[in-house]
Amino acid sequence: QVQLVESGGGSVQAGGSLRLSCQASGNSYSRYCMGWFRQAPGKEREGVATIQTDGGTSYADSVKGRFTISRDKATKTLYLQMNSLKPEDTAMYYCGAHARCRAILDFGYRGQGTQVTVSS
Protein backbone atom coordinates (compact mmCIF):
# COMPACT_ATOMS: atom_id res chain seq x y z
CA GLN A 1 0.00 0.00 0.00
CA VAL A 2 0.91 3.64 -0.44
CA GLN A 3 -0.04 6.52 1.83
CA LEU A 4 -0.01 10.01 0.34
CA VAL A 5 0.03 13.45 1.98
CA GLU A 6 -0.17 16.61 -0.13
CA SER A 7 1.04 20.08 0.82
CA GLY A 8 1.91 23.41 -0.76
CA GLY A 9 -1.47 24.70 -1.79
CA GLY A 10 -2.54 28.27 -1.17
CA SER A 11 -3.97 31.43 -2.64
CA VAL A 12 -2.18 33.32 -5.39
CA GLN A 13 -2.97 35.91 -8.00
CA ALA A 14 -3.22 35.04 -11.65
CA GLY A 15 0.22 34.70 -13.17
CA GLY A 16 1.72 33.49 -9.94
CA SER A 17 3.34 30.19 -9.06
CA LEU A 18 2.93 27.42 -6.54
CA ARG A 19 4.78 24.19 -5.89
CA LEU A 20 2.80 21.25 -4.60
CA SER A 21 4.43 18.36 -2.81
CA CYS A 22 3.18 14.87 -2.08
CA GLN A 23 4.96 12.78 0.50
CA ALA A 24 4.51 9.07 -0.02
CA SER A 25 5.09 6.25 2.39
CA GLY A 26 5.01 2.52 1.85
CA ASN A 27 7.30 0.00 0.31
CA SER A 28 5.90 -0.01 -3.20
CA TYR A 29 6.30 3.67 -4.04
CA SER A 30 8.98 3.23 -6.66
CA ARG A 31 6.86 0.74 -8.60
CA TYR A 32 3.87 3.03 -9.09
CA CYS A 33 2.98 5.59 -11.68
CA MET A 34 2.34 8.84 -9.79
CA GLY A 35 0.12 11.71 -10.78
CA TRP A 36 -1.81 14.79 -9.87
CA PHE A 37 -5.47 15.38 -10.50
CA ARG A 38 -7.85 18.13 -9.45
CA GLN A 39 -11.49 18.78 -8.78
CA ALA A 40 -13.24 22.10 -8.70
CA PRO A 41 -16.66 22.58 -7.05
CA GLY A 42 -19.40 21.32 -9.32
CA LYS A 43 -16.97 19.85 -11.82
CA GLU A 44 -15.68 16.38 -12.55
CA ARG A 45 -12.23 15.26 -11.53
CA GLU A 46 -9.59 16.13 -14.10
CA GLY A 47 -6.24 14.46 -14.58
CA VAL A 48 -3.45 17.05 -14.54
CA ALA A 49 -0.17 15.18 -14.98
CA THR A 50 1.42 11.78 -14.52
CA ILE A 51 4.97 10.54 -14.22
CA GLN A 52 5.98 6.94 -14.82
CA THR A 53 8.62 4.94 -13.01
CA ASP A 54 11.06 5.60 -15.88
CA GLY A 55 10.43 9.34 -15.66
CA GLY A 56 8.11 9.62 -18.63
CA THR A 57 5.56 12.40 -18.18
CA SER A 58 2.16 13.27 -19.53
CA TYR A 59 0.12 16.46 -19.13
CA ALA A 60 -3.41 17.62 -19.69
CA ASP A 61 -3.62 20.06 -22.58
CA SER A 62 -4.89 22.74 -20.21
CA VAL A 63 -1.61 22.78 -18.23
CA LYS A 64 1.01 21.95 -20.86
CA GLY A 65 3.85 24.44 -20.81
CA ARG A 66 2.82 25.81 -17.42
CA PHE A 67 3.00 22.84 -15.03
CA THR A 68 5.89 20.44 -14.43
CA ILE A 69 5.63 17.14 -12.61
CA SER A 70 8.65 15.50 -11.03
CA ARG A 71 9.44 12.83 -8.49
CA ASP A 72 12.28 12.14 -6.09
CA LYS A 73 12.49 8.42 -5.51
CA ALA A 74 15.03 8.76 -2.72
CA THR A 75 12.70 10.87 -0.58
CA LYS A 76 9.46 9.38 -1.98
CA THR A 77 8.23 12.84 -2.88
CA LEU A 78 6.15 13.90 -5.86
CA TYR A 79 6.09 17.53 -6.98
CA LEU A 80 3.97 19.72 -9.20
CA GLN A 81 5.48 23.07 -10.16
CA MET A 82 2.69 25.33 -11.32
CA ASN A 83 3.56 28.55 -13.15
CA SER A 84 1.45 31.16 -14.91
CA LEU A 85 -1.53 30.16 -12.84
CA LYS A 86 -5.00 31.06 -14.07
CA PRO A 87 -8.29 31.41 -12.19
CA GLU A 88 -9.51 28.26 -13.92
CA ASP A 89 -6.74 26.33 -12.15
CA THR A 90 -8.60 26.85 -8.87
CA ALA A 91 -9.41 23.43 -7.44
CA MET A 92 -8.55 20.87 -4.81
CA TYR A 93 -5.42 19.10 -5.99
CA TYR A 94 -4.76 15.47 -5.17
CA CYS A 95 -1.82 13.23 -5.78
CA GLY A 96 -2.43 9.65 -6.71
CA ALA A 97 -0.62 6.40 -7.36
CA HIS A 98 -1.39 3.28 -9.32
CA ALA A 99 0.49 0.63 -11.23
CA ARG A 100 -1.09 2.04 -14.41
CA CYS A 101 -1.10 5.77 -15.08
CA ARG A 102 -4.51 5.67 -16.73
CA ALA A 103 -6.04 4.16 -13.61
CA ILE A 104 -4.88 6.82 -11.16
CA LEU A 105 -7.93 9.03 -11.53
CA ASP A 106 -10.52 6.36 -10.77
CA PHE A 107 -8.73 3.56 -8.95
CA GLY A 108 -5.50 4.86 -7.49
CA TYR A 109 -4.37 5.56 -3.98
CA ARG A 110 -4.92 9.23 -3.15
CA GLY A 111 -4.24 11.77 -0.47
CA GLN A 112 -6.56 14.23 1.24
CA GLY A 113 -5.82 17.00 -1.20
CA THR A 114 -4.50 20.55 -1.01
CA GLN A 115 -6.51 23.60 -2.07
CA VAL A 116 -5.24 25.93 -4.78
CA THR A 117 -7.07 29.22 -5.29
CA VAL A 118 -6.12 31.62 -8.07
CA SER A 119 -7.66 35.08 -8.09
CA SER A 120 -7.92 37.35 -11.10
PDB file of C-alpha atoms in Angstrom:
ATOM      1  CA  GLN A   1       0.000   0.000   0.000  1.00  0.00           C
ATOM      2  CA  VAL A   2       0.907   3.640  -0.442  1.00  0.00           C
ATOM      3  CA  GLN A   3      -0.037   6.520   1.833  1.00  0.00           C
ATOM      4  CA  LEU A   4      -0.010  10.013   0.344  1.00  0.00           C
ATOM      5  CA  VAL A   5       0.032  13.452   1.976  1.00  0.00           C
ATOM      6  CA  GLU A   6      -0.170  16.609  -0.127  1.00  0.00           C
ATOM      7  CA  SER A   7       1.045  20.084   0.817  1.00  0.00           C
ATOM      8  CA  GLY A   8       1.915  23.405  -0.762  1.00  0.00           C
ATOM      9  CA  GLY A   9      -1.466  24.700  -1.792  1.00  0.00           C
ATOM     10  CA  GLY A  10      -2.543  28.268  -1.169  1.00  0.00           C
ATOM     11  CA  SER A  11      -3.972  31.434  -2.638  1.00  0.00           C
ATOM     12  CA  VAL A  12      -2.176  33.317  -5.387  1.00  0.00           C
ATOM     13  CA  GLN A  13      -2.975  35.909  -8.001  1.00  0.00           C
ATOM     14  CA  ALA A  14      -3.225  35.043 -11.653  1.00  0.00           C
ATOM     15  CA  GLY A  15       0.216  34.704 -13.173  1.00  0.00           C
ATOM     16  CA  GLY A  16       1.724  33.493  -9.940  1.00  0.00           C
ATOM     17  CA  SER A  17       3.338  30.190  -9.063  1.00  0.00           C
ATOM     18  CA  LEU A  18       2.934  27.420  -6.535  1.00  0.00           C
ATOM     19  CA  ARG A  19       4.775  24.191  -5.890  1.00  0.00           C
ATOM     20  CA  LEU A  20       2.796  21.249  -4.596  1.00  0.00           C
ATOM     21  CA  SER A  21       4.430  18.356  -2.807  1.00  0.00           C
ATOM     22  CA  CYS A  22       3.184  14.872  -2.085  1.00  0.00           C
ATOM     23  CA  GLN A  23       4.956  12.783   0.500  1.00  0.00           C
ATOM     24  CA  ALA A  24       4.511   9.067  -0.019  1.00  0.00           C
ATOM     25  CA  SER A  25       5.093   6.246   2.392  1.00  0.00           C
ATOM     26  CA  GLY A  26       5.010   2.520   1.847  1.00  0.00           C
ATOM     27  CA  ASN A  27       7.299  -0.003   0.314  1.00  0.00           C
ATOM     28  CA  SER A  28       5.900  -0.012  -3.204  1.00  0.00           C
ATOM     29  CA  TYR A  29       6.299   3.672  -4.043  1.00  0.00           C
ATOM     30  CA  SER A  30       8.980   3.226  -6.657  1.00  0.00           C
ATOM     31  CA  ARG A  31       6.863   0.737  -8.603  1.00  0.00           C
ATOM     32  CA  TYR A  32       3.865   3.032  -9.093  1.00  0.00           C
ATOM     33  CA  CYS A  33       2.978   5.592 -11.683  1.00  0.00           C
ATOM     34  CA  MET A  34       2.336   8.843  -9.793  1.00  0.00           C
ATOM     35  CA  GLY A  35       0.121  11.706 -10.782  1.00  0.00           C
ATOM     36  CA  TRP A  36      -1.810  14.794  -9.874  1.00  0.00           C
ATOM     37  CA  PHE A  37      -5.470  15.381 -10.497  1.00  0.00           C
ATOM     38  CA  ARG A  38      -7.847  18.133  -9.446  1.00  0.00           C
ATOM     39  CA  GLN A  39     -11.487  18.777  -8.776  1.00  0.00           C
ATOM     40  CA  ALA A  40     -13.241  22.104  -8.700  1.00  0.00           C
ATOM     41  CA  PRO A  41     -16.659  22.581  -7.052  1.00  0.00           C
ATOM     42  CA  GLY A  42     -19.405  21.320  -9.318  1.00  0.00           C
ATOM     43  CA  LYS A  43     -16.971  19.851 -11.817  1.00  0.00           C
ATOM     44  CA  GLU A  44     -15.676  16.382 -12.551  1.00  0.00           C
ATOM     45  CA  ARG A  45     -12.226  15.260 -11.529  1.00  0.00           C
ATOM     46  CA  GLU A  46      -9.595  16.125 -14.098  1.00  0.00           C
ATOM     47  CA  GLY A  47      -6.240  14.465 -14.585  1.00  0.00           C
ATOM     48  CA  VAL A  48      -3.454  17.049 -14.542  1.00  0.00           C
ATOM     49  CA  ALA A  49      -0.172  15.179 -14.979  1.00  0.00           C
ATOM     50  CA  THR A  50       1.425  11.784 -14.524  1.00  0.00           C
ATOM     51  CA  ILE A  51       4.975  10.538 -14.215  1.00  0.00           C
ATOM     52  CA  GLN A  52       5.985   6.943 -14.820  1.00  0.00           C
ATOM     53  CA  THR A  53       8.620   4.938 -13.015  1.00  0.00           C
ATOM     54  CA  ASP A  54      11.057   5.605 -15.876  1.00  0.00           C
ATOM     55  CA  GLY A  55      10.425   9.342 -15.661  1.00  0.00           C
ATOM     56  CA  GLY A  56       8.111   9.622 -18.627  1.00  0.00           C
ATOM     57  CA  THR A  57       5.558  12.400 -18.182  1.00  0.00           C
ATOM     58  CA  SER A  58       2.156  13.273 -19.527  1.00  0.00           C
ATOM     59  CA  TYR A  59       0.121  16.460 -19.127  1.00  0.00           C
ATOM     60  CA  ALA A  60      -3.412  17.624 -19.686  1.00  0.00           C
ATOM     61  CA  ASP A  61      -3.615  20.063 -22.578  1.00  0.00           C
ATOM     62  CA  SER A  62      -4.887  22.743 -20.210  1.00  0.00           C
ATOM     63  CA  VAL A  63      -1.611  22.780 -18.234  1.00  0.00           C
ATOM     64  CA  LYS A  64       1.010  21.954 -20.863  1.00  0.00           C
ATOM     65  CA  GLY A  65       3.847  24.443 -20.814  1.00  0.00           C
ATOM     66  CA  ARG A  66       2.816  25.806 -17.416  1.00  0.00           C
ATOM     67  CA  PHE A  67       3.005  22.840 -15.028  1.00  0.00           C
ATOM     68  CA  THR A  68       5.892  20.444 -14.434  1.00  0.00           C
ATOM     69  CA  ILE A  69       5.625  17.136 -12.614  1.00  0.00           C
ATOM     70  CA  SER A  70       8.649  15.496 -11.027  1.00  0.00           C
ATOM     71  CA  ARG A  71       9.438  12.827  -8.486  1.00  0.00           C
ATOM     72  CA  ASP A  72      12.285  12.142  -6.088  1.00  0.00           C
ATOM     73  CA  LYS A  73      12.486   8.417  -5.511  1.00  0.00           C
ATOM     74  CA  ALA A  74      15.027   8.763  -2.715  1.00  0.00           C
ATOM     75  CA  THR A  75      12.700  10.872  -0.582  1.00  0.00           C
ATOM     76  CA  LYS A  76       9.462   9.377  -1.980  1.00  0.00           C
ATOM     77  CA  THR A  77       8.226  12.842  -2.884  1.00  0.00           C
ATOM     78  CA  LEU A  78       6.148  13.899  -5.857  1.00  0.00           C
ATOM     79  CA  TYR A  79       6.087  17.526  -6.979  1.00  0.00           C
ATOM     80  CA  LEU A  80       3.968  19.724  -9.195  1.00  0.00           C
ATOM     81  CA  GLN A  81       5.479  23.065 -10.156  1.00  0.00           C
ATOM     82  CA  MET A  82       2.690  25.335 -11.318  1.00  0.00           C
ATOM     83  CA  ASN A  83       3.562  28.547 -13.152  1.00  0.00           C
ATOM     84  CA  SER A  84       1.454  31.160 -14.915  1.00  0.00           C
ATOM     85  CA  LEU A  85      -1.535  30.156 -12.839  1.00  0.00           C
ATOM     86  CA  LYS A  86      -4.996  31.056 -14.075  1.00  0.00           C
ATOM     87  CA  PRO A  87      -8.293  31.413 -12.187  1.00  0.00           C
ATOM     88  CA  GLU A  88      -9.512  28.261 -13.917  1.00  0.00           C
ATOM     89  CA  ASP A  89      -6.736  26.334 -12.150  1.00  0.00           C
ATOM     90  CA  THR A  90      -8.603  26.848  -8.873  1.00  0.00           C
ATOM     91  CA  ALA A  91      -9.409  23.425  -7.439  1.00  0.00           C
ATOM     92  CA  MET A  92      -8.548  20.868  -4.813  1.00  0.00           C
ATOM     93  CA  TYR A  93      -5.424  19.097  -5.991  1.00  0.00           C
ATOM     94  CA  TYR A  94      -4.755  15.469  -5.173  1.00  0.00           C
ATOM     95  CA  CYS A  95      -1.815  13.227  -5.777  1.00  0.00           C
ATOM     96  CA  GLY A  96      -2.432   9.647  -6.711  1.00  0.00           C
ATOM     97  CA  ALA A  97      -0.622   6.402  -7.360  1.00  0.00           C
ATOM     98  CA  HIS A  98      -1.390   3.279  -9.316  1.00  0.00           C
ATOM     99  CA  ALA A  99       0.495   0.632 -11.230  1.00  0.00           C
ATOM    100  CA  ARG A 100      -1.094   2.039 -14.409  1.00  0.00           C
ATOM    101  CA  CYS A 101      -1.097   5.772 -15.079  1.00  0.00           C
ATOM    102  CA  ARG A 102      -4.511   5.670 -16.729  1.00  0.00           C
ATOM    103  CA  ALA A 103      -6.043   4.158 -13.608  1.00  0.00           C
ATOM    104  CA  ILE A 104      -4.875   6.821 -11.158  1.00  0.00           C
ATOM    105  CA  LEU A 105      -7.932   9.028 -11.534  1.00  0.00           C
ATOM    106  CA  ASP A 106     -10.515   6.356 -10.766  1.00  0.00           C
ATOM    107  CA  PHE A 107      -8.730   3.559  -8.951  1.00  0.00           C
ATOM    108  CA  GLY A 108      -5.495   4.856  -7.486  1.00  0.00           C
ATOM    109  CA  TYR A 109      -4.370   5.560  -3.983  1.00  0.00           C
ATOM    110  CA  ARG A 110      -4.923   9.227  -3.151  1.00  0.00           C
ATOM    111  CA  GLY A 111      -4.244  11.770  -0.470  1.00  0.00           C
ATOM    112  CA  GLN A 112      -6.561  14.235   1.244  1.00  0.00           C
ATOM    113  CA  GLY A 113      -5.817  17.004  -1.201  1.00  0.00           C
ATOM    114  CA  THR A 114      -4.504  20.550  -1.007  1.00  0.00           C
ATOM    115  CA  GLN A 115      -6.505  23.603  -2.068  1.00  0.00           C
ATOM    116  CA  VAL A 116      -5.243  25.931  -4.784  1.00  0.00           C
ATOM    117  CA  THR A 117      -7.075  29.221  -5.288  1.00  0.00           C
ATOM    118  CA  VAL A 118      -6.116  31.619  -8.068  1.00  0.00           C
ATOM    119  CA  SER A 119      -7.656  35.083  -8.085  1.00  0.00           C
ATOM    120  CA  SER A 120      -7.916  37.352 -11.095  1.00  0.00           C
TER     121      SER A 120
END
